[in-house]
Amino acid sequence: MEGLVSKITTVVLLGAFSVFAALTLSDSLVTNKIVTDKNLATLLVFFGALVLSIIVVVAVFKAVPKKDNGIKLKGSSNKLNQDFGTEKEPKNKNNLIDIEGDDNIANQDIR
């Protein structure tokens, strides 16, 4: 629910910014004879401000790191989830490869 409220608030703020920009900048476009029609100038500025503000919001959302919710997954390769304090002792204390039924020299205890 919290994510939905922030998205709705973001959309409302983007719309308000775009309307404000359209109302304030369209007059200067007509006055400076860049655009001859006031309605066209208002639409151009509105959509331009909307696109620019969407780009800024997307960039900010990507730059802000996501909140850690504390869920730890077993077997994850993430370094934060690894337990470095409990190193298990090997089953074979002679450090020999323990494969039953194999006649490989590496598996024989030669003394």
GROMACS .gro file of N, CA and C in nm:
model
  333
    1MET      N    1   0.083  -0.119   0.000
    1MET     CA    2   0.000   0.000   0.000
    1MET      C    3   0.087   0.125   0.000
    2GLU      N    4   0.199   0.118   0.072
    2GLU     CA    5   0.287   0.233   0.081
    2GLU      C    6   0.344   0.269  -0.057
    3GLY      N    7   0.375   0.168  -0.138
    3GLY     CA    8   0.428   0.191  -0.272
    3GLY      C    9   0.325   0.255  -0.363
    4LEU      N   10   0.199   0.214  -0.349
    4LEU     CA   11   0.093   0.270  -0.431
    4LEU      C   12   0.071   0.417  -0.400
    5VAL      N   13   0.074   0.454  -0.272
    5VAL     CA   14   0.055   0.594  -0.233
    5VAL      C   15   0.167   0.681  -0.288
    6SER      N   16   0.290   0.631  -0.282
    6SER     CA   17   0.402   0.710  -0.333
    6SER      C   18   0.395   0.725  -0.485
    7LYS      N   19   0.347   0.623  -0.554
    7LYS     CA   20   0.333   0.633  -0.700
    7LYS      C   21   0.223   0.733  -0.737
    8ILE      N   22   0.111   0.729  -0.666
    8ILE     CA   23   0.002   0.823  -0.694
    8ILE      C   24   0.049   0.966  -0.665
    9THR      N   25   0.119   0.985  -0.554
    9THR     CA   26   0.171   1.118  -0.520
    9THR      C   27   0.268   1.167  -0.626
   10THR      N   28   0.352   1.079  -0.675
   10THR     CA   29   0.447   1.117  -0.779
   10THR      C   30   0.377   1.160  -0.906
   11VAL      N   31   0.274   1.087  -0.946
   11VAL     CA   32   0.200   1.121  -1.068
   11VAL      C   33   0.129   1.255  -1.052
   12VAL      N   34   0.072   1.279  -0.936
   12VAL     CA   35   0.002   1.407  -0.912
   12VAL      C   36   0.102   1.523  -0.916
   13LEU      N   37   0.217   1.505  -0.854
   13LEU     CA   38   0.318   1.611  -0.855
   13LEU      C   39   0.373   1.637  -0.996
   14LEU      N   40   0.392   1.529  -1.073
   14LEU     CA   41   0.437   1.547  -1.212
   14LEU      C   42   0.334   1.625  -1.293
   15GLY      N   43   0.208   1.589  -1.276
   15GLY     CA   44   0.102   1.661  -1.348
   15GLY      C   45   0.094   1.807  -1.307
   16ALA      N   46   0.105   1.834  -1.178
   16ALA     CA   47   0.099   1.973  -1.130
   16ALA      C   48   0.217   2.054  -1.184
   17PHE      N   49   0.336   1.995  -1.183
   17PHE     CA   50   0.453   2.064  -1.236
   17PHE      C   51   0.435   2.094  -1.385
   18SER      N   52   0.382   1.998  -1.459
   18SER     CA   53   0.364   2.016  -1.603
   18SER      C   54   0.262   2.124  -1.634
   19VAL      N   55   0.153   2.127  -1.558
   19VAL     CA   56   0.051   2.232  -1.579
   19VAL      C   57   0.109   2.369  -1.545
   20PHE      N   58   0.182   2.377  -1.435
   20PHE     CA   59   0.245   2.504  -1.396
   20PHE      C   60   0.341   2.552  -1.504
   21ALA      N   61   0.423   2.461  -1.555
   21ALA     CA   62   0.518   2.499  -1.660
   21ALA      C   63   0.445   2.541  -1.786
   22ALA      N   64   0.338   2.471  -1.821
   22ALA     CA   65   0.264   2.505  -1.941
   22ALA      C   66   0.201   2.644  -1.930
   23LEU      N   67   0.145   2.675  -1.813
   23LEU     CA   68   0.079   2.804  -1.796
   23LEU      C   69   0.179   2.920  -1.791
   24THR      N   70   0.294   2.899  -1.735
   24THR     CA   71   0.390   3.008  -1.722
   24THR      C   72   0.477   3.027  -1.845
   25LEU      N   73   0.516   2.921  -1.912
   25LEU     CA   74   0.609   2.933  -2.024
   25LEU      C   75   0.541   2.951  -2.160
   26SER      N   76   0.415   2.913  -2.171
   26SER     CA   77   0.350   2.925  -2.302
   26SER      C   78   0.331   3.071  -2.342
   27ASP      N   79   0.308   3.159  -2.246
   27ASP     CA   80   0.294   3.302  -2.278
   27ASP      C   81   0.423   3.357  -2.336
   28SER      N   82   0.536   3.318  -2.280
   28SER     CA   83   0.663   3.369  -2.332
   28SER      C   84   0.693   3.313  -2.471
   29LEU      N   85   0.647   3.193  -2.501
   29LEU     CA   86   0.667   3.139  -2.635
   29LEU      C   87   0.587   3.218  -2.738
   30VAL      N   88   0.466   3.257  -2.703
   30VAL     CA   89   0.382   3.335  -2.794
   30VAL      C   90   0.435   3.477  -2.804
   31THR      N   91   0.476   3.535  -2.691
   31THR     CA   92   0.524   3.673  -2.690
   31THR      C   93   0.651   3.687  -2.774
   32ASN      N   94   0.738   3.589  -2.765
   32ASN     CA   95   0.864   3.593  -2.841
   32ASN      C   96   0.848   3.541  -2.983
   33LYS      N   97   0.725   3.513  -3.024
   33LYS     CA   98   0.691   3.467  -3.159
   33LYS      C   99   0.766   3.340  -3.200
   34ILE      N  100   0.793   3.253  -3.100
   34ILE     CA  101   0.850   3.122  -3.132
   34ILE      C  102   0.739   3.030  -3.182
   35VAL      N  103   0.620   3.043  -3.120
   35VAL     CA  104   0.501   2.970  -3.162
   35VAL      C  105   0.390   3.074  -3.178
   36THR      N  106   0.311   3.059  -3.284
   36THR     CA  107   0.208   3.160  -3.310
   36THR      C  108   0.078   3.133  -3.235
   37ASP      N  109   0.044   3.007  -3.210
   37ASP     CA  110  -0.083   2.973  -3.144
   37ASP      C  111  -0.060   2.948  -2.995
   38LYS      N  112  -0.142   3.012  -2.909
   38LYS     CA  113  -0.125   2.996  -2.765
   38LYS      C  114  -0.158   2.854  -2.719
   39ASN      N  115  -0.262   2.792  -2.777
   39ASN     CA  116  -0.297   2.655  -2.739
   39ASN      C  117  -0.186   2.556  -2.775
   40LEU      N  118  -0.127   2.574  -2.890
   40LEU     CA  119  -0.017   2.487  -2.932
   40LEU      C  120   0.103   2.505  -2.839
   41ALA      N  121   0.131   2.628  -2.803
   41ALA     CA  122   0.242   2.655  -2.711
   41ALA      C  123   0.217   2.590  -2.575
   42THR      N  124   0.093   2.597  -2.527
   42THR     CA  125   0.059   2.536  -2.398
   42THR      C  126   0.078   2.384  -2.404
   43LEU      N  127   0.032   2.322  -2.512
   43LEU     CA  128   0.048   2.177  -2.526
   43LEU      C  129   0.195   2.136  -2.537
   44LEU      N  130   0.272   2.212  -2.613
   44LEU     CA  131   0.415   2.180  -2.628
   44LEU      C  132   0.487   2.187  -2.494
   45VAL      N  133   0.462   2.293  -2.418
   45VAL     CA  134   0.530   2.309  -2.290
   45VAL      C  135   0.481   2.204  -2.191
   46PHE      N  136   0.352   2.175  -2.191
   46PHE     CA  137   0.297   2.076  -2.099
   46PHE      C  138   0.362   1.939  -2.120
   47PHE      N  139   0.362   1.892  -2.245
   47PHE     CA  140   0.418   1.760  -2.272
   47PHE      C  141   0.570   1.759  -2.255
   48GLY      N  142   0.635   1.868  -2.289
   48GLY     CA  143   0.780   1.876  -2.267
   48GLY      C  144   0.815   1.868  -2.120
   49ALA      N  145   0.740   1.940  -2.036
   49ALA     CA  146   0.766   1.937  -1.892
   49ALA      C  147   0.732   1.801  -1.834
   50LEU      N  148   0.626   1.739  -1.884
   50LEU     CA  149   0.588   1.606  -1.836
   50LEU      C  150   0.697   1.503  -1.867
   51VAL      N  151   0.747   1.504  -1.989
   51VAL     CA  152   0.852   1.410  -2.028
   51VAL      C  153   0.979   1.435  -1.949
   52LEU      N  154   1.017   1.561  -1.933
   52LEU     CA  155   1.138   1.594  -1.857
   52LEU      C  156   1.126   1.552  -1.711
   53SER      N  157   1.010   1.575  -1.651
   53SER     CA  158   0.994   1.537  -1.510
   53SER      C  159   0.989   1.386  -1.493
   54ILE      N  160   0.934   1.313  -1.588
   54ILE     CA  161   0.935   1.166  -1.581
   54ILE      C  162   1.078   1.114  -1.589
   55ILE      N  163   1.159   1.173  -1.676
   55ILE     CA  164   1.299   1.131  -1.687
   55ILE      C  165   1.373   1.155  -1.556
   56VAL      N  166   1.348   1.271  -1.495
   56VAL     CA  167   1.415   1.303  -1.367
   56VAL      C  168   1.371   1.206  -1.257
   57VAL      N  169   1.241   1.177  -1.249
   57VAL     CA  170   1.191   1.087  -1.145
   57VAL      C  171   1.246   0.945  -1.163
   58VAL      N  172   1.251   0.897  -1.286
   58VAL     CA  173   1.306   0.763  -1.311
   58VAL      C  174   1.454   0.758  -1.273
   59ALA      N  175   1.527   0.863  -1.304
   59ALA     CA  176   1.669   0.867  -1.268
   59ALA      C  177   1.687   0.867  -1.117
   60VAL      N  178   1.603   0.941  -1.046
   60VAL     CA  179   1.613   0.946  -0.900
   60VAL      C  180   1.576   0.811  -0.840
   61PHE      N  181   1.470   0.747  -0.888
   61PHE     CA  182   1.429   0.617  -0.835
   61PHE      C  183   1.537   0.512  -0.858
   62LYS      N  184   1.607   0.519  -0.971
   62LYS     CA  185   1.713   0.422  -0.997
   62LYS      C  186   1.836   0.450  -0.911
   63ALA      N  187   1.859   0.577  -0.876
   63ALA     CA  188   1.978   0.613  -0.800
   63ALA      C  189   1.962   0.581  -0.652
   64VAL      N  190   1.839   0.586  -0.600
   64VAL     CA  191   1.817   0.563  -0.458
   64VAL      C  192   1.816   0.412  -0.433
   65PRO      N  193   1.899   0.363  -0.341
   65PRO     CA  194   1.902   0.218  -0.315
   65PRO      C  195   1.773   0.171  -0.249
   66LYS      N  196   1.738   0.046  -0.277
   66LYS     CA  197   1.616  -0.011  -0.218
   66LYS      C  198   1.640  -0.042  -0.071
   67LYS      N  199   1.533  -0.034   0.007
   67LYS     CA  200   1.542  -0.061   0.151
   67LYS      C  201   1.558  -0.211   0.174
   68ASP      N  202   1.647  -0.247   0.266
   68ASP     CA  203   1.669  -0.387   0.300
   68ASP      C  204   1.555  -0.433   0.390
   69ASN      N  205   1.483  -0.536   0.349
   69ASN     CA  206   1.370  -0.583   0.429
   69ASN      C  207   1.411  -0.692   0.528
   70GLY      N  208   1.538  -0.725   0.535
   70GLY     CA  209   1.586  -0.819   0.636
   70GLY      C  210   1.567  -0.965   0.601
   71ILE      N  211   1.523  -0.998   0.481
   71ILE     CA  212   1.503  -1.137   0.443
   71ILE      C  213   1.637  -1.195   0.401
   72LYS      N  214   1.678  -1.302   0.463
   72LYS     CA  215   1.803  -1.368   0.430
   72LYS      C  216   1.772  -1.502   0.365
   73LEU      N  217   1.829  -1.526   0.250
   73LEU     CA  218   1.805  -1.651   0.178
   73LEU      C  219   1.923  -1.744   0.200
   74LYS      N  220   1.895  -1.870   0.235
   74LYS     CA  221   2.002  -1.968   0.251
   74LYS      C  222   2.054  -2.006   0.114
   75GLY      N  223   2.184  -2.023   0.107
   75GLY     CA  224   2.245  -2.063  -0.019
   75GLY      C  225   2.268  -1.947  -0.113
   76SER      N  226   2.246  -1.827  -0.068
   76SER     CA  227   2.266  -1.712  -0.153
   76SER      C  228   2.415  -1.682  -0.165
   77SER      N  229   2.456  -1.632  -0.279
   77SER     CA  230   2.597  -1.601  -0.298
   77SER      C  231   2.628  -1.459  -0.251
   78ASN      N  232   2.530  -1.390  -0.197
   78ASN     CA  233   2.553  -1.256  -0.145
   78ASN      C  234   2.645  -1.263  -0.024
   79LYS      N  235   2.748  -1.179  -0.021
   79LYS     CA  236   2.846  -1.185   0.087
   79LYS      C  237   2.785  -1.151   0.222
   80LEU      N  238   2.679  -1.071   0.221
   80LEU     CA  239   2.615  -1.037   0.348
   80LEU      C  240   2.545  -1.157   0.410
   81ASN      N  241   2.507  -1.253   0.327
   81ASN     CA  242   2.434  -1.368   0.378
   81ASN      C  243   2.524  -1.485   0.415
   82GLN      N  244   2.654  -1.474   0.394
   82GLN     CA  245   2.743  -1.585   0.424
   82GLN      C  246   2.783  -1.583   0.571
   83ASP      N  247   2.798  -1.702   0.626
   83ASP     CA  248   2.839  -1.714   0.765
   83ASP      C  249   2.987  -1.751   0.766
   84PHE      N  250   3.074  -1.654   0.796
   84PHE     CA  251   3.217  -1.677   0.791
   84PHE      C  252   3.271  -1.737   0.921
   85GLY      N  253   3.192  -1.738   1.027
   85GLY     CA  254   3.242  -1.779   1.157
   85GLY      C  255   3.240  -1.929   1.182
   86THR      N  256   3.168  -2.006   1.104
   86THR     CA  257   3.156  -2.150   1.132
   86THR      C  258   3.215  -2.229   1.017
   87GLU      N  259   3.341  -2.260   1.027
   87GLU     CA  260   3.404  -2.343   0.926
   87GLU      C  261   3.398  -2.488   0.973
   88LYS      N  262   3.341  -2.574   0.892
   88LYS     CA  263   3.325  -2.714   0.931
   88LYS      C  264   3.456  -2.789   0.912
   89GLU      N  265   3.481  -2.882   1.001
   89GLU     CA  266   3.599  -2.966   0.991
   89GLU      C  267   3.576  -3.071   0.883
   90PRO      N  268   3.679  -3.100   0.805
   90PRO     CA  269   3.660  -3.202   0.701
   90PRO      C  270   3.636  -3.339   0.764
   91LYS      N  271   3.556  -3.420   0.695
   91LYS     CA  272   3.526  -3.554   0.747
   91LYS      C  273   3.652  -3.641   0.748
   92ASN      N  274   3.732  -3.628   0.645
   92ASN     CA  275   3.854  -3.707   0.635
   92ASN      C  276   3.969  -3.620   0.685
   93LYS      N  277   4.020  -3.648   0.803
   93LYS     CA  278   4.121  -3.563   0.866
   93LYS      C  279   4.259  -3.578   0.802
   94ASN      N  280   4.281  -3.681   0.720
   94ASN     CA  281   4.410  -3.699   0.654
   94ASN      C  282   4.418  -3.618   0.525
   95ASN      N  283   4.316  -3.541   0.496
   95ASN     CA  284   4.307  -3.459   0.375
   95ASN      C  285   4.321  -3.543   0.248
   96LEU      N  286   4.275  -3.665   0.255
   96LEU     CA  287   4.276  -3.751   0.138
   96LEU      C  288   4.137  -3.751   0.076
   97ILE      N  289   4.134  -3.771  -0.052
   97ILE     CA  290   4.005  -3.779  -0.119
   97ILE      C  291   3.940  -3.911  -0.079
   98ASP      N  292   3.820  -3.904  -0.027
   98ASP     CA  293   3.755  -4.023   0.027
   98ASP      C  294   3.651  -4.074  -0.072
   99ILE      N  295   3.696  -4.163  -0.161
   99ILE     CA  296   3.604  -4.225  -0.256
   99ILE      C  297   3.613  -4.375  -0.234
  100GLU      N  298   3.503  -4.433  -0.191
  100GLU     CA  299   3.504  -4.577  -0.161
  100GLU      C  300   3.509  -4.658  -0.289
  101GLY      N  301   3.591  -4.766  -0.284
  101GLY     CA  302   3.598  -4.858  -0.396
  101GLY      C  303   3.686  -4.809  -0.508
  102ASP      N  304   3.760  -4.705  -0.489
  102ASP     CA  305   3.847  -4.653  -0.593
  102ASP      C  306   3.991  -4.691  -0.560
  103ASP      N  307   4.063  -4.742  -0.658
  103ASP     CA  308   4.201  -4.784  -0.636
  103ASP      C  309   4.301  -4.674  -0.672
  104ASN      N  310   4.256  -4.556  -0.682
  104ASN     CA  311   4.343  -4.445  -0.717
  104ASN      C  312   4.447  -4.426  -0.607
  105ILE      N  313   4.572  -4.398  -0.645
  105ILE     CA  314   4.679  -4.381  -0.547
  105ILE      C  315   4.651  -4.264  -0.453
  106ALA      N  316   4.586  -4.164  -0.502
  106ALA     CA  317   4.557  -4.046  -0.419
  106ALA      C  318   4.466  -4.083  -0.303
  107ASN      N  319   4.393  -4.194  -0.315
  107ASN     CA  320   4.300  -4.233  -0.210
  107ASN      C  321   4.362  -4.327  -0.107
  108GLN      N  322   4.486  -4.368  -0.127
  108GLN     CA  323   4.547  -4.464  -0.037
  108GLN      C  324   4.635  -4.393   0.065
  109ASP      N  325   4.628  -4.440   0.185
  109ASP     CA  326   4.710  -4.385   0.293
  109ASP      C  327   4.843  -4.458   0.293
  110ILE      N  328   4.947  -4.396   0.233
  110ILE     CA  329   5.077  -4.462   0.220
  110ILE      C  330   5.169  -4.407   0.328
  111ARG      N  331   5.215  -4.497   0.419
  111ARG     CA  332   5.304  -4.453   0.528
  111ARG      C  333   5.422  -4.544   0.538
   0.00000   0.00000   0.00000
